Structure formats: structure tokens, C-alpha cells
Amino acid sequence: RLERLQRVVTKLQMESGLCEEQLNQADALLQADVRLLAAGKAPQKAAEVERDLDKADSMIRLLFNDVQSLKDGRHPQGEQMYRRVYRLHERLVSIRTEYNLRLKSGAPVTAVAAPSLASGQRRPEPDEAPLRYLQELLAWVEENQRRVATAEWGADLPTVETHLGAHRGLHRAIEEFRAKVERARADERVWDGSPVGTRVWGVAVQGEGAAADPSVSPQNSSKARLRHLESLHGFVSAATKELLWLSEREEEEVAFDWSHHNPAMAAKKESYS
């Protein structure tokens, strides 16, 4: 058993290193496209970034399953490996968040040129950058609302553990994001009565239709999902322990010598009574 668990540790060390390289590659491609956007050019590597992030996501899910087998086997490195995989997951969430903000919604806002400019060149609009920032905030909110609404729950302990670890990282990002929205709202230059700004505030902080149902904000939805996942994890953990206990009892009964010559038969009858 210890040899099997040690092989899992070795596998985790190797595959977490590969996952880190995958994330490094995605981040490098992302930063290259961010520099292109800053120079007013179109991003070139968005599809590759998304593909690398999806690969890393799949790898991390499998790593969480291996970590769970270490924890179930009470291996001394179980907690250390869990922290290592969890840090990879946090980095994945961070890079994906920047990708959604900067690439998916990073196209410059097109402003209408003033009629007085006969040359065809448009006058730079002073509110363009704040408006673009608000649109990035809104895109982030809508993307993560969708992620919370469509996320799966898991049907066994390893998958529930994976979803719980993944959502903890997302929930922390959502809570940190609310502070960004509140800072943006305090900046009159950014907000300035913009309908997009009003929608960001309504969706991200209060939730659309919050007067009727306060639970519709992403933060409240995320809190509810985290609470339900923790409850589900507690139930599935307890159920798994009971199933293991039943399996051990079954093996004991199957292996028992039921012949009348067995001197332990009297004790067995007593235990059954």
C-alpha cells in the first residue's frame, strides 16, 4: 500500500511540474497579446491561450483525484501535495480571469467621429478608456455568473473534492472582484452615469432583480454554491466511510470459517444475536 501511494506521490510531482509549464506557457502567450492590445493591435494567441488553460484545467482535476487518494491513504505528504495542486488551481483561476478581462473583452470601443473632422480621423474620446474598463468588468461578471450557474457537483468523493477546491478559488476571485467594482464606482470619471456602469453595479454587486431576489448577485450565488458544496462534501465523506466499513465487514464475513468445527462459531452467534 505504501509503495502504491509513493508511486502516486512521484506521479503528482512529475505531472504538477508539467501543469506548471502549461500555465507558464499560457501566461507568456497571454502577456504577449496584452502587449499587442496596448499597442492598438489585434491579439494573435487567444485560441492558444484558451487551449492551454483548458489542458491545465483537465490536468488539475486529475491531480486533485490523486491528492484525494493520498489523503484517504493517510500518506504523510498528502497535505503538502494538496497545497501544491491548490496553488496551481489558484494560478489557473488568476490567468483565466485576466484572459477573460483582457482578451475576450479587450477590443477597443469604437467611438463615432465628430462631424467637424473632415479628414476622416476621429477625435479621441476622453471617456473611451473608462467605458472600456467598465465593459471588461461586465464581461468578467457575466462569464463567472455562467460558470457558477453551470458548474457540476460531482457524484463521488474525489469529484466533489475537486469541485469544492475549484470553487473556493473562484469564490475568492469573485469576492476580490467586488472590491474592484466598488473602487471603480467611487471614481466619478469612470462611472459618470454610464449605463454600462449602472449595469455592472447592478449585476456584480446587487444582482439583476435584487429587489425581488437578493440571491441573484454573483457573490451570493457563489456563497450559496460554496455552502452547498461543503455540505455535500461532508455528506459524501461520511457516506464513503460507511461504505468502506460495510466493505470491510463483508470481507470479514466472506473469509469466515462457517463450519461447526470452528471454535469461534459460538462468539459469532453471540455477535449476531
Short mmCIF file of N, CA and C in Angstrom, two decimals, residues 69-190:
data_model
loop_
_atom_site.label_atom_id
_atom_site.label_comp_id
_atom_site.label_asym_id
_atom_site.label_seq_id
_atom_site.Cartn_x
_atom_site.Cartn_y
_atom_site.Cartn_z
N SER A 69 -6.55 10.44 -3.13
CA SER A 69 -6.14 9.06 -2.80
C SER A 69 -5.03 9.07 -1.75
N LEU A 70 -4.15 10.07 -1.80
CA LEU A 70 -3.11 10.19 -0.76
C LEU A 70 -3.73 10.50 0.59
N LYS A 71 -4.70 11.42 0.59
CA LYS A 71 -5.33 11.80 1.87
C LYS A 71 -6.13 10.63 2.44
N ASP A 72 -6.82 9.89 1.55
CA ASP A 72 -7.58 8.72 2.03
C ASP A 72 -6.63 7.67 2.61
N GLY A 73 -5.45 7.54 2.00
CA GLY A 73 -4.46 6.58 2.49
C GLY A 73 -3.61 7.11 3.62
N ARG A 74 -3.92 8.33 4.10
CA ARG A 74 -3.19 8.98 5.22
C ARG A 74 -1.68 9.04 4.96
N HIS A 75 -1.32 9.31 3.72
CA HIS A 75 0.10 9.44 3.39
C HIS A 75 0.63 10.74 3.99
N PRO A 76 1.84 10.74 4.58
CA PRO A 76 2.36 11.96 5.24
C PRO A 76 2.53 13.15 4.30
N GLN A 77 2.63 12.91 2.99
CA GLN A 77 2.79 14.02 2.05
C GLN A 77 1.47 14.45 1.42
N GLY A 78 0.38 13.89 1.91
CA GLY A 78 -0.93 14.20 1.33
C GLY A 78 -1.27 15.68 1.39
N GLU A 79 -1.09 16.29 2.56
CA GLU A 79 -1.44 17.71 2.72
C GLU A 79 -0.51 18.60 1.90
N GLN A 80 0.78 18.25 1.87
CA GLN A 80 1.75 19.02 1.08
C GLN A 80 1.38 19.00 -0.40
N MET A 81 1.02 17.81 -0.91
CA MET A 81 0.65 17.70 -2.31
C MET A 81 -0.66 18.45 -2.60
N TYR A 82 -1.58 18.42 -1.62
CA TYR A 82 -2.84 19.16 -1.80
C TYR A 82 -2.56 20.65 -1.96
N ARG A 83 -1.69 21.20 -1.10
CA ARG A 83 -1.36 22.63 -1.19
C ARG A 83 -0.71 22.96 -2.53
N ARG A 84 0.15 22.05 -3.00
CA ARG A 84 0.82 22.28 -4.28
C ARG A 84 -0.19 22.35 -5.43
N VAL A 85 -1.13 21.40 -5.46
CA VAL A 85 -2.13 21.38 -6.53
C VAL A 85 -3.08 22.57 -6.39
N TYR A 86 -3.40 22.91 -5.15
CA TYR A 86 -4.32 24.04 -4.94
C TYR A 86 -3.70 25.35 -5.43
N ARG A 87 -2.38 25.52 -5.23
CA ARG A 87 -1.70 26.72 -5.73
C ARG A 87 -1.76 26.77 -7.27
N LEU A 88 -1.61 25.59 -7.90
CA LEU A 88 -1.75 25.54 -9.37
C LEU A 88 -3.15 25.97 -9.78
N HIS A 89 -4.14 25.50 -9.03
CA HIS A 89 -5.52 25.88 -9.37
C HIS A 89 -5.74 27.38 -9.20
N GLU A 90 -5.21 27.95 -8.12
CA GLU A 90 -5.35 29.39 -7.92
C GLU A 90 -4.71 30.17 -9.07
N ARG A 91 -3.57 29.69 -9.54
CA ARG A 91 -2.91 30.37 -10.65
C ARG A 91 -3.75 30.24 -11.92
N LEU A 92 -4.32 29.07 -12.14
CA LEU A 92 -5.20 28.88 -13.30
C LEU A 92 -6.36 29.88 -13.27
N VAL A 93 -6.99 30.02 -12.10
CA VAL A 93 -8.11 30.96 -11.97
C VAL A 93 -7.64 32.38 -12.26
N SER A 94 -6.46 32.74 -11.77
CA SER A 94 -5.93 34.09 -11.98
C SER A 94 -5.67 34.36 -13.46
N ILE A 95 -5.03 33.40 -14.15
CA ILE A 95 -4.72 33.60 -15.57
C ILE A 95 -6.00 33.62 -16.40
N ARG A 96 -6.94 32.73 -16.07
CA ARG A 96 -8.20 32.71 -16.83
C ARG A 96 -8.99 34.01 -16.63
N THR A 97 -8.94 34.53 -15.40
CA THR A 97 -9.62 35.80 -15.13
C THR A 97 -9.03 36.92 -15.99
N GLU A 98 -7.69 37.00 -16.03
CA GLU A 98 -7.06 38.04 -16.84
C GLU A 98 -7.36 37.82 -18.32
N TYR A 99 -7.38 36.56 -18.74
CA TYR A 99 -7.71 36.26 -20.14
C TYR A 99 -9.11 36.75 -20.49
N ASN A 100 -10.08 36.47 -19.60
CA ASN A 100 -11.46 36.90 -19.86
C ASN A 100 -11.58 38.42 -19.89
N LEU A 101 -10.82 39.08 -19.02
CA LEU A 101 -10.88 40.54 -18.96
C LEU A 101 -10.16 41.21 -20.12
N ARG A 102 -8.96 40.71 -20.43
CA ARG A 102 -8.11 41.44 -21.36
C ARG A 102 -8.25 41.02 -22.81
N LEU A 103 -8.48 39.71 -23.06
CA LEU A 103 -8.57 39.25 -24.44
C LEU A 103 -10.00 39.08 -24.91
N LYS A 104 -10.83 38.41 -24.09
CA LYS A 104 -12.19 38.15 -24.55
C LYS A 104 -12.99 39.44 -24.70
N SER A 105 -12.70 40.44 -23.85
CA SER A 105 -13.46 41.69 -23.93
C SER A 105 -12.53 42.87 -24.09
N GLY A 106 -11.35 42.66 -24.69
CA GLY A 106 -10.35 43.72 -24.76
C GLY A 106 -10.36 44.53 -26.03
N ALA A 107 -11.32 44.31 -26.94
CA ALA A 107 -11.33 45.09 -28.18
C ALA A 107 -11.68 46.53 -27.88
N PRO A 108 -10.98 47.49 -28.47
CA PRO A 108 -11.25 48.89 -28.19
C PRO A 108 -12.69 49.25 -28.56
N VAL A 109 -13.25 50.18 -27.77
CA VAL A 109 -14.59 50.66 -28.03
C VAL A 109 -14.54 51.61 -29.22
N THR A 110 -15.42 51.40 -30.20
CA THR A 110 -15.44 52.26 -31.37
C THR A 110 -16.29 53.48 -31.09
N ALA A 111 -15.71 54.66 -31.21
CA ALA A 111 -16.43 55.90 -30.97
C ALA A 111 -16.76 56.54 -32.31
N VAL A 112 -17.88 57.26 -32.37
CA VAL A 112 -18.28 57.92 -33.60
C VAL A 112 -17.45 59.18 -33.78
N ALA A 113 -16.90 59.36 -35.00
CA ALA A 113 -16.08 60.53 -35.25
C ALA A 113 -16.94 61.78 -35.29
N ALA A 114 -16.38 62.87 -34.77
CA ALA A 114 -17.11 64.15 -34.78
C ALA A 114 -17.25 64.64 -36.20
N PRO A 115 -18.42 65.20 -36.58
CA PRO A 115 -18.63 65.65 -37.95
C PRO A 115 -17.66 66.73 -38.38
N SER A 116 -17.11 67.48 -37.45
CA SER A 116 -16.24 68.59 -37.81
C SER A 116 -14.88 68.14 -38.31
N LEU A 117 -14.55 66.84 -38.15
CA LEU A 117 -13.23 66.37 -38.59
C LEU A 117 -13.34 65.90 -40.03
N ALA A 118 -13.05 66.79 -40.97
CA ALA A 118 -13.23 66.47 -42.39
C ALA A 118 -12.20 65.47 -42.89
N SER A 119 -11.09 65.33 -42.22
CA SER A 119 -10.02 64.45 -42.68
C SER A 119 -10.36 62.97 -42.52
N GLY A 120 -11.43 62.66 -41.79
CA GLY A 120 -11.80 61.26 -41.57
C GLY A 120 -11.20 60.68 -40.30
N GLN A 121 -10.28 61.40 -39.66
CA GLN A 121 -9.73 60.92 -38.40
C GLN A 121 -10.69 61.26 -37.28
N ARG A 122 -10.87 60.30 -36.36
CA ARG A 122 -11.78 60.57 -35.26
C ARG A 122 -11.04 61.21 -34.10
N ARG A 123 -11.76 62.04 -33.39
CA ARG A 123 -11.18 62.69 -32.21
C ARG A 123 -11.17 61.69 -31.05
N PRO A 124 -10.07 61.58 -30.31
CA PRO A 124 -10.06 60.66 -29.16
C PRO A 124 -11.13 61.05 -28.15
N GLU A 125 -11.93 60.10 -27.75
CA GLU A 125 -12.97 60.37 -26.77
C GLU A 125 -12.40 60.20 -25.36
N PRO A 126 -12.55 61.21 -24.51
CA PRO A 126 -11.96 61.11 -23.17
C PRO A 126 -12.56 60.00 -22.33
N ASP A 127 -13.83 59.58 -22.62
CA ASP A 127 -14.49 58.57 -21.81
C ASP A 127 -14.29 57.16 -22.35
N GLU A 128 -13.51 57.01 -23.43
CA GLU A 128 -13.38 55.70 -24.06
C GLU A 128 -12.71 54.69 -23.13
N ALA A 129 -11.60 55.07 -22.51
CA ALA A 129 -10.88 54.14 -21.63
C ALA A 129 -11.73 53.72 -20.43
N PRO A 130 -12.37 54.67 -19.72
CA PRO A 130 -13.24 54.23 -18.62
C PRO A 130 -14.36 53.31 -19.08
N LEU A 131 -14.97 53.62 -20.25
CA LEU A 131 -16.06 52.79 -20.75
C LEU A 131 -15.56 51.39 -21.07
N ARG A 132 -14.38 51.32 -21.68
CA ARG A 132 -13.81 50.00 -21.98
C ARG A 132 -13.56 49.22 -20.70
N TYR A 133 -13.07 49.91 -19.67
CA TYR A 133 -12.82 49.26 -18.38
C TYR A 133 -14.13 48.70 -17.81
N LEU A 134 -15.20 49.49 -17.90
CA LEU A 134 -16.50 49.03 -17.40
C LEU A 134 -16.98 47.81 -18.19
N GLN A 135 -16.76 47.82 -19.49
CA GLN A 135 -17.18 46.69 -20.31
C GLN A 135 -16.38 45.43 -19.95
N GLU A 136 -15.10 45.61 -19.62
CA GLU A 136 -14.29 44.47 -19.17
C GLU A 136 -14.83 43.91 -17.86
N LEU A 137 -15.21 44.82 -16.95
CA LEU A 137 -15.78 44.37 -15.68
C LEU A 137 -17.07 43.59 -15.92
N LEU A 138 -17.91 44.10 -16.79
CA LEU A 138 -19.18 43.44 -17.08
C LEU A 138 -18.96 42.07 -17.71
N ALA A 139 -18.01 41.98 -18.65
CA ALA A 139 -17.71 40.69 -19.30
C ALA A 139 -17.26 39.67 -18.26
N TRP A 140 -16.44 40.11 -17.30
CA TRP A 140 -15.94 39.22 -16.26
C TRP A 140 -17.11 38.71 -15.41
N VAL A 141 -17.99 39.63 -15.04
CA VAL A 141 -19.15 39.26 -14.22
C VAL A 141 -20.01 38.22 -14.94
N GLU A 142 -20.33 38.49 -16.20
CA GLU A 142 -21.23 37.59 -16.93
C GLU A 142 -20.60 36.22 -17.15
N GLU A 143 -19.28 36.20 -17.41
CA GLU A 143 -18.59 34.92 -17.59
C GLU A 143 -18.64 34.09 -16.32
N ASN A 144 -18.41 34.73 -15.17
CA ASN A 144 -18.37 33.97 -13.92
C ASN A 144 -19.75 33.66 -13.38
N GLN A 145 -20.75 34.48 -13.73
CA GLN A 145 -22.13 34.08 -13.44
C GLN A 145 -22.46 32.77 -14.15
N ARG A 146 -22.04 32.70 -15.43
CA ARG A 146 -22.29 31.49 -16.21
C ARG A 146 -21.57 30.29 -15.61
N ARG A 147 -20.31 30.50 -15.18
CA ARG A 147 -19.54 29.39 -14.60
C ARG A 147 -20.20 28.86 -13.34
N VAL A 148 -20.68 29.77 -12.47
CA VAL A 148 -21.33 29.33 -11.22
C VAL A 148 -22.63 28.60 -11.54
N ALA A 149 -23.39 29.13 -12.51
CA ALA A 149 -24.70 28.56 -12.82
C ALA A 149 -24.60 27.18 -13.47
N THR A 150 -23.54 26.93 -14.23
CA THR A 150 -23.45 25.67 -14.99
C THR A 150 -22.47 24.67 -14.37
N ALA A 151 -21.86 25.02 -13.24
CA ALA A 151 -20.85 24.14 -12.64
C ALA A 151 -21.49 22.83 -12.17
N GLU A 152 -20.72 21.76 -12.23
CA GLU A 152 -21.21 20.45 -11.80
C GLU A 152 -20.93 20.26 -10.30
N TRP A 153 -21.48 19.17 -9.74
CA TRP A 153 -21.37 18.93 -8.30
C TRP A 153 -20.50 17.73 -7.98
N GLY A 154 -20.54 16.70 -8.81
CA GLY A 154 -19.76 15.50 -8.53
C GLY A 154 -20.63 14.42 -7.93
N ALA A 155 -20.28 13.17 -8.24
CA ALA A 155 -21.08 12.03 -7.78
C ALA A 155 -20.33 11.12 -6.82
N ASP A 156 -19.06 11.43 -6.56
CA ASP A 156 -18.30 10.63 -5.59
C ASP A 156 -17.32 11.57 -4.88
N LEU A 157 -16.62 11.03 -3.88
CA LEU A 157 -15.78 11.89 -3.05
C LEU A 157 -14.67 12.60 -3.84
N PRO A 158 -13.92 11.92 -4.73
CA PRO A 158 -12.87 12.64 -5.45
C PRO A 158 -13.39 13.80 -6.30
N THR A 159 -14.53 13.60 -7.00
CA THR A 159 -15.03 14.67 -7.86
C THR A 159 -15.63 15.81 -7.04
N VAL A 160 -16.31 15.48 -5.94
CA VAL A 160 -16.83 16.54 -5.06
C VAL A 160 -15.67 17.36 -4.49
N GLU A 161 -14.60 16.66 -4.07
CA GLU A 161 -13.42 17.35 -3.55
C GLU A 161 -12.82 18.27 -4.62
N THR A 162 -12.77 17.79 -5.86
CA THR A 162 -12.23 18.60 -6.96
C THR A 162 -13.06 19.86 -7.16
N HIS A 163 -14.39 19.70 -7.23
CA HIS A 163 -15.27 20.85 -7.45
C HIS A 163 -15.21 21.82 -6.28
N LEU A 164 -15.10 21.30 -5.07
CA LEU A 164 -15.02 22.18 -3.90
C LEU A 164 -13.74 23.01 -3.94
N GLY A 165 -12.60 22.35 -4.23
CA GLY A 165 -11.34 23.09 -4.32
C GLY A 165 -11.38 24.14 -5.42
N ALA A 166 -11.97 23.76 -6.57
CA ALA A 166 -12.05 24.70 -7.69
C ALA A 166 -12.93 25.89 -7.33
N HIS A 167 -14.04 25.64 -6.65
CA HIS A 167 -14.95 26.75 -6.37
C HIS A 167 -14.40 27.67 -5.29
N ARG A 168 -13.63 27.13 -4.37
CA ARG A 168 -13.03 28.02 -3.35
C ARG A 168 -12.16 29.08 -4.01
N GLY A 169 -11.38 28.66 -5.02
CA GLY A 169 -10.55 29.62 -5.75
C GLY A 169 -11.40 30.64 -6.49
N LEU A 170 -12.47 30.18 -7.15
CA LEU A 170 -13.34 31.09 -7.89
C LEU A 170 -14.05 32.05 -6.94
N HIS A 171 -14.50 31.55 -5.80
CA HIS A 171 -15.23 32.40 -4.85
C HIS A 171 -14.32 33.52 -4.32
N ARG A 172 -13.07 33.17 -4.05
CA ARG A 172 -12.14 34.21 -3.59
C ARG A 172 -11.96 35.28 -4.67
N ALA A 173 -11.86 34.85 -5.93
CA ALA A 173 -11.73 35.81 -7.04
C ALA A 173 -12.96 36.70 -7.14
N ILE A 174 -14.16 36.12 -6.94
CA ILE A 174 -15.41 36.90 -7.02
C ILE A 174 -15.46 37.93 -5.90
N GLU A 175 -15.05 37.54 -4.69
CA GLU A 175 -15.07 38.49 -3.57
C GLU A 175 -14.07 39.62 -3.79
N GLU A 176 -12.89 39.28 -4.33
CA GLU A 176 -11.91 40.33 -4.61
C GLU A 176 -12.42 41.25 -5.73
N PHE A 177 -13.17 40.69 -6.67
CA PHE A 177 -13.67 41.46 -7.79
C PHE A 177 -14.68 42.51 -7.33
N ARG A 178 -15.49 42.18 -6.34
CA ARG A 178 -16.47 43.16 -5.84
C ARG A 178 -15.76 44.42 -5.39
N ALA A 179 -14.61 44.27 -4.72
CA ALA A 179 -13.86 45.45 -4.28
C ALA A 179 -13.43 46.30 -5.47
N LYS A 180 -13.06 45.65 -6.58
CA LYS A 180 -12.67 46.41 -7.79
C LYS A 180 -13.85 47.22 -8.31
N VAL A 181 -15.04 46.61 -8.33
CA VAL A 181 -16.22 47.31 -8.82
C VAL A 181 -16.54 48.50 -7.93
N GLU A 182 -16.42 48.31 -6.61
CA GLU A 182 -16.73 49.41 -5.70
C GLU A 182 -15.72 50.55 -5.84
N ARG A 183 -14.44 50.19 -6.10
CA ARG A 183 -13.44 51.24 -6.32
C ARG A 183 -13.74 51.99 -7.62
N ALA A 184 -14.15 51.24 -8.66
CA ALA A 184 -14.49 51.89 -9.93
C ALA A 184 -15.69 52.80 -9.77
N ARG A 185 -16.66 52.39 -8.99
CA ARG A 185 -17.86 53.20 -8.80
C ARG A 185 -17.54 54.49 -8.05
N ALA A 186 -16.54 54.43 -7.17
CA ALA A 186 -16.16 55.63 -6.43
C ALA A 186 -15.46 56.64 -7.33
N ASP A 187 -14.98 56.20 -8.49
CA ASP A 187 -14.29 57.09 -9.42
C ASP A 187 -15.33 57.68 -10.39
N GLU A 188 -15.73 58.91 -10.15
CA GLU A 188 -16.77 59.52 -10.99
C GLU A 188 -16.35 59.57 -12.46
N ARG A 189 -15.05 59.69 -12.71
CA ARG A 189 -14.58 59.76 -14.09
C ARG A 189 -14.88 58.45 -14.81
N VAL A 190 -14.75 57.34 -14.08
CA VAL A 190 -15.02 56.03 -14.69
C VAL A 190 -16.52 55.81 -14.81
#
